[in-house]
CSV table of C-alpha atoms in Angstrom, one decimal:
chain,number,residue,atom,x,y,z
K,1,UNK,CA,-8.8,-0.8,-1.3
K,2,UNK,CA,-8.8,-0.6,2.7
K,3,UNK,CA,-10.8,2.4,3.2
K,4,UNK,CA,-9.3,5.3,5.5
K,5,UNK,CA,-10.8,6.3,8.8
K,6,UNK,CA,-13.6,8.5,7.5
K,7,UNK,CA,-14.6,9.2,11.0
K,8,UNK,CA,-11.7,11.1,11.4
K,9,UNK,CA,-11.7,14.9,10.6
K,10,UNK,CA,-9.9,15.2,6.7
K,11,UNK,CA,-7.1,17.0,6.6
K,12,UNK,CA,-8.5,19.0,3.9
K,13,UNK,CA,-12.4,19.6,2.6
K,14,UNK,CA,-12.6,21.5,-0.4
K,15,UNK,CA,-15.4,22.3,-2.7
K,16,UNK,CA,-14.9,23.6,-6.5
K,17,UNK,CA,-17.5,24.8,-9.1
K,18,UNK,CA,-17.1,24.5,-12.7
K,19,UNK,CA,-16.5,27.7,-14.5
K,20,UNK,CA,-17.2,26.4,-18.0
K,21,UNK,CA,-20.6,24.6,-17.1
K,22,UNK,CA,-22.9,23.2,-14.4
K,23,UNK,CA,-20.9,21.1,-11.7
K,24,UNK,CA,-19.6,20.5,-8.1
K,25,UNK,CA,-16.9,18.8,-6.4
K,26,UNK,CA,-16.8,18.2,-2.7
K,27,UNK,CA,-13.2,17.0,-2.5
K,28,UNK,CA,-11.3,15.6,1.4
K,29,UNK,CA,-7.7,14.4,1.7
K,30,UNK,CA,-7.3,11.7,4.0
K,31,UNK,CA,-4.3,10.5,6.0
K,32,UNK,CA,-4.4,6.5,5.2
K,33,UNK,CA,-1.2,3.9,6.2
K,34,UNK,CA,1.5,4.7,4.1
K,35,UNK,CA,0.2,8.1,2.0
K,36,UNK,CA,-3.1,9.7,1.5
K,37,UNK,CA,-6.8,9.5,0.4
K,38,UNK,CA,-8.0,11.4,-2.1
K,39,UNK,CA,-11.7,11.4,-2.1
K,40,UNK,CA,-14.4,12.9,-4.1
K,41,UNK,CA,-18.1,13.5,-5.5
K,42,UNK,CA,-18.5,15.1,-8.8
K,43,UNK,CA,-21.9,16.5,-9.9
K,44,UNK,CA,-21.9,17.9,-13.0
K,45,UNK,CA,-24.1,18.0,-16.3
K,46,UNK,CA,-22.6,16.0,-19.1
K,47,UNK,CA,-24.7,16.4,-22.6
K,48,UNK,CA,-27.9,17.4,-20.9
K,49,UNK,CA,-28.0,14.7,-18.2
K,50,UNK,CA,-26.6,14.2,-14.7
K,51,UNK,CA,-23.1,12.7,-14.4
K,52,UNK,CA,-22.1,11.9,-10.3
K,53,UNK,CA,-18.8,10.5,-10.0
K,54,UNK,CA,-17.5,9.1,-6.3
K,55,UNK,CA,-13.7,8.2,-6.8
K,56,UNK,CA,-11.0,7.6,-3.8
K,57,UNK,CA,-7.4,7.3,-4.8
K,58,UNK,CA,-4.4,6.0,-2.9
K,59,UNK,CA,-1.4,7.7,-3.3
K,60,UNK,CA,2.2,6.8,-1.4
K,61,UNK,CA,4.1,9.4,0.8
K,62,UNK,CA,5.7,10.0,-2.1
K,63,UNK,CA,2.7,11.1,-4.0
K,64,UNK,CA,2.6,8.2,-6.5
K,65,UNK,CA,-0.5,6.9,-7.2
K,66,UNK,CA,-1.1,3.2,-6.0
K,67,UNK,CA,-4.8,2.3,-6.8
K,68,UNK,CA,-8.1,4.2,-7.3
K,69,UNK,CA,-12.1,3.3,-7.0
K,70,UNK,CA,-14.6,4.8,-8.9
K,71,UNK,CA,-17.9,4.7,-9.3
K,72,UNK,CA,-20.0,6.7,-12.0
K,73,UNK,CA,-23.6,7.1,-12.5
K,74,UNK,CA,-24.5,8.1,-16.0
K,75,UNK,CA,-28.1,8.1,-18.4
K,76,UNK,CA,-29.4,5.9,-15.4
K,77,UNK,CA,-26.1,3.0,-15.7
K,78,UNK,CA,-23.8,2.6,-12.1
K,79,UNK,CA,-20.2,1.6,-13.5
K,80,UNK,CA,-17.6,0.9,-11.6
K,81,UNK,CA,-14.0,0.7,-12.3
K,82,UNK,CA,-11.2,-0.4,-9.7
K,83,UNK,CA,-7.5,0.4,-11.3
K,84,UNK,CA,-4.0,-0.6,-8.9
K,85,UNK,CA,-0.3,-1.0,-9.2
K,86,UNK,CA,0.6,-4.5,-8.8
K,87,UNK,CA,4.8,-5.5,-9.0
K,88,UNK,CA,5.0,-2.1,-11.0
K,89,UNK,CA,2.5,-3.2,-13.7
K,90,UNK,CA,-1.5,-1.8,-14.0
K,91,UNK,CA,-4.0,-4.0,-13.6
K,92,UNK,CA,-7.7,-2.6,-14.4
K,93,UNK,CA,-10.0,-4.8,-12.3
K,94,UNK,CA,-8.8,-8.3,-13.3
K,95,UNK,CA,-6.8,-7.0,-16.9
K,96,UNK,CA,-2.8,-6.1,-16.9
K,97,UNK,CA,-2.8,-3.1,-18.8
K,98,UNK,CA,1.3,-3.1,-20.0
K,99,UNK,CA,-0.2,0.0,-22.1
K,100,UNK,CA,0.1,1.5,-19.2
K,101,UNK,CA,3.4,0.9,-17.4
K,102,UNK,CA,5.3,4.3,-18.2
K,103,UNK,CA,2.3,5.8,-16.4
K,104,UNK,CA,3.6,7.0,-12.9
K,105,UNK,CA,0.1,9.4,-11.9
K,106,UNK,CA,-3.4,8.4,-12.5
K,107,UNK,CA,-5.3,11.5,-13.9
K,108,UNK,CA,-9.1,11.3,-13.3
K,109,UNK,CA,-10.4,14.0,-16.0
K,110,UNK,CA,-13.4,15.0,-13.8
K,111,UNK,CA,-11.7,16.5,-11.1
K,112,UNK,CA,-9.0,18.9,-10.6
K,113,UNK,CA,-7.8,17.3,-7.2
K,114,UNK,CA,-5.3,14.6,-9.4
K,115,UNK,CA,-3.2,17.6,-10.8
K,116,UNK,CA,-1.8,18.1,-7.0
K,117,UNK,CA,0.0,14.4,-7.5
K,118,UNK,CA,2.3,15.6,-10.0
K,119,UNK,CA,2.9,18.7,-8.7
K,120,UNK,CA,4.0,17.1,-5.1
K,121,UNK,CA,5.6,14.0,-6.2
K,122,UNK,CA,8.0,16.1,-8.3
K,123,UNK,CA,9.3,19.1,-6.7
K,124,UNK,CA,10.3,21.6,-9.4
K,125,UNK,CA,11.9,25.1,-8.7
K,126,UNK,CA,10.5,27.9,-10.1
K,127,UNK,CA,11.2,27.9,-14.3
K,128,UNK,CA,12.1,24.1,-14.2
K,129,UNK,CA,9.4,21.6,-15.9
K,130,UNK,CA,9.0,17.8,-16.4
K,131,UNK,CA,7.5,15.6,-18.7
K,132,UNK,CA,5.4,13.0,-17.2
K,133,UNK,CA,3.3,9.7,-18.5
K,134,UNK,CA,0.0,9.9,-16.4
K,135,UNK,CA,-2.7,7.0,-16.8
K,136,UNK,CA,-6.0,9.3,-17.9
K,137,UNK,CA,-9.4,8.2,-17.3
K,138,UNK,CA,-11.8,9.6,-19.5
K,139,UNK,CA,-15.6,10.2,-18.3
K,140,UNK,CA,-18.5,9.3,-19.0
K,141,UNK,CA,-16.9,6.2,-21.2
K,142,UNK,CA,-14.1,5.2,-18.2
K,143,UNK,CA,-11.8,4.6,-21.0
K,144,UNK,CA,-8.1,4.9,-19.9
K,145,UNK,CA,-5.3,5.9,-21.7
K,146,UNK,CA,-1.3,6.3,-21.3
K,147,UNK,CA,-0.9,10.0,-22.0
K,148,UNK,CA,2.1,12.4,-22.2
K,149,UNK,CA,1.8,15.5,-20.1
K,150,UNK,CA,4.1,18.6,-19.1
K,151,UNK,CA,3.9,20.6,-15.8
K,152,UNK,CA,6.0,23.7,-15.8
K,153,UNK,CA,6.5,25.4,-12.4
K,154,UNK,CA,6.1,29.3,-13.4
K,155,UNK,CA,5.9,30.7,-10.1
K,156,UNK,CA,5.9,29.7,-6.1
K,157,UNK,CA,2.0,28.5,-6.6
K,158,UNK,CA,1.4,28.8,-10.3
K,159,UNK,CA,1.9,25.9,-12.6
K,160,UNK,CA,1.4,25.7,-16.5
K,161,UNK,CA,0.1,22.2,-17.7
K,162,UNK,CA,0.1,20.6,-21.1
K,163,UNK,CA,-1.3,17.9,-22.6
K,164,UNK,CA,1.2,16.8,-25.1
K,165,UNK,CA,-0.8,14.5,-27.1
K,166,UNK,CA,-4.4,17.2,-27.1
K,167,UNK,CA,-2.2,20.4,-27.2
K,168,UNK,CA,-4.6,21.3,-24.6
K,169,UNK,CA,-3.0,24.0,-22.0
K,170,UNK,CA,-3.8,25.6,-18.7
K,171,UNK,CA,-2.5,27.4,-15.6
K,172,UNK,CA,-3.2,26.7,-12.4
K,173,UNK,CA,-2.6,28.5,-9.0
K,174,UNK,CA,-2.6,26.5,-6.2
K,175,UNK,CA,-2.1,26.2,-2.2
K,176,UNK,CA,0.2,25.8,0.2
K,177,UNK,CA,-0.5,21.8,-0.1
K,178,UNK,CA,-0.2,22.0,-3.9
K,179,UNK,CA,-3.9,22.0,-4.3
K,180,UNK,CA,-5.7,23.8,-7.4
K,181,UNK,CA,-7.0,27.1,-6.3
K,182,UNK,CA,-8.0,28.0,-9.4
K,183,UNK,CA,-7.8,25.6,-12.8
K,184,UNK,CA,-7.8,28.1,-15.8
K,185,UNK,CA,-11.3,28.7,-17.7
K,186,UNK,CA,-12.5,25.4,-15.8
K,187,UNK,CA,-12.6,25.1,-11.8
K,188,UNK,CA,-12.6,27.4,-9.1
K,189,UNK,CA,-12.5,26.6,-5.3
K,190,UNK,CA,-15.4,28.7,-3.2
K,191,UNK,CA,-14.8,26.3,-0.1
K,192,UNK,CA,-12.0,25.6,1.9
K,193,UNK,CA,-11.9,23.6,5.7
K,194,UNK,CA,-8.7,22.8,6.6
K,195,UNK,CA,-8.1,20.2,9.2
K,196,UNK,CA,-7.5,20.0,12.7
């Protein structure tokens, strides 16, 4: 992935704190050709022992996810793990994942920042709700999986998700740009520099 200008000011710089245990996120949204950046660092405690996660995800203008970068430092291993959308199929570093081709968002399951993809890319009014297919990766094992979810618009900046397959459920209030405010018994923002 061509990296965007990180000289350049973000349009957004957020930072959330875990609400259910020890962790950080320092998150930035990027313009880049085409769509945006998303771009992170994750510091948070996973079974006793650090877990720091640096991800940056390309999404189209459309808010579709085209490719992500991650890499993960875990128990004293570095991982990395490169996913993109190649003539509408997955490919996970050099593997074509067809498991996967339903799946129009990837959903990074350390961060809240993925949630605002969905929740741009399609538009609901207030009281409507979708059903997606969202690639999730899974941390510290980087496993990915095609995986049903529901977003359910229940107010100008509150949204209800579900994950169909864990029957795992939480609101979230977001921003003006669609971006998690508060994530229900999990995150909460406490820093917020918007761009110039």
């Amino acid at each position: 992935m061509s990296p965007s200008d990180e000289t350049a000011s973000p349009k957004r710089s957020l930072i959330w704190r875990r609400q259910d245990d020890a962790g950080f996120e320092h998150f930035r949204l990027y313009d880049a050709p085409g769509g945006f950046d998303l771009v992170g660092r994750v510091i948070v405690a996973e079974q006793g022992k650090p877990l720091t996660v640096d991800y940056r995800l390309r999404a189209c203008n459309g808010w579709r996810s085209r490719e992500v970068e991650v890499t993960q430092n875990y128990d004293g291993v570095t991982r990395r793990m490169q996913m993109a959308k190649v003539d509408d199929e997955w490919w996970v570093g050099a593997h074509d994942r067809v498991d996967l081709s339903s799946c129009m968002d990837i959903d990074l399951a350390i961060t809240p920042a993925t949630n605002v993809l969905p929740i741009r890319r399609l538009g609901l009014k207030v009281g409507a709700s979708a059903d997606i297919q969202a690639a999730w990766v899974q941390f510290p094992s980087l496993e990915i999986v095609a995986t049903p979810q529901r977003y359910e618009r229940l107010g100008e900046r509150r949204w209800r998700y579900s994950g169909l397959a864990t029957d795992f459920t939480a609101e979230l209030e977001v921003d003006e740009d669609g971006l998690p405010v508060e994530y229900e018994g999990i995150w909460s923002r406490i820093a917020d520099l918007p761009g110039n």
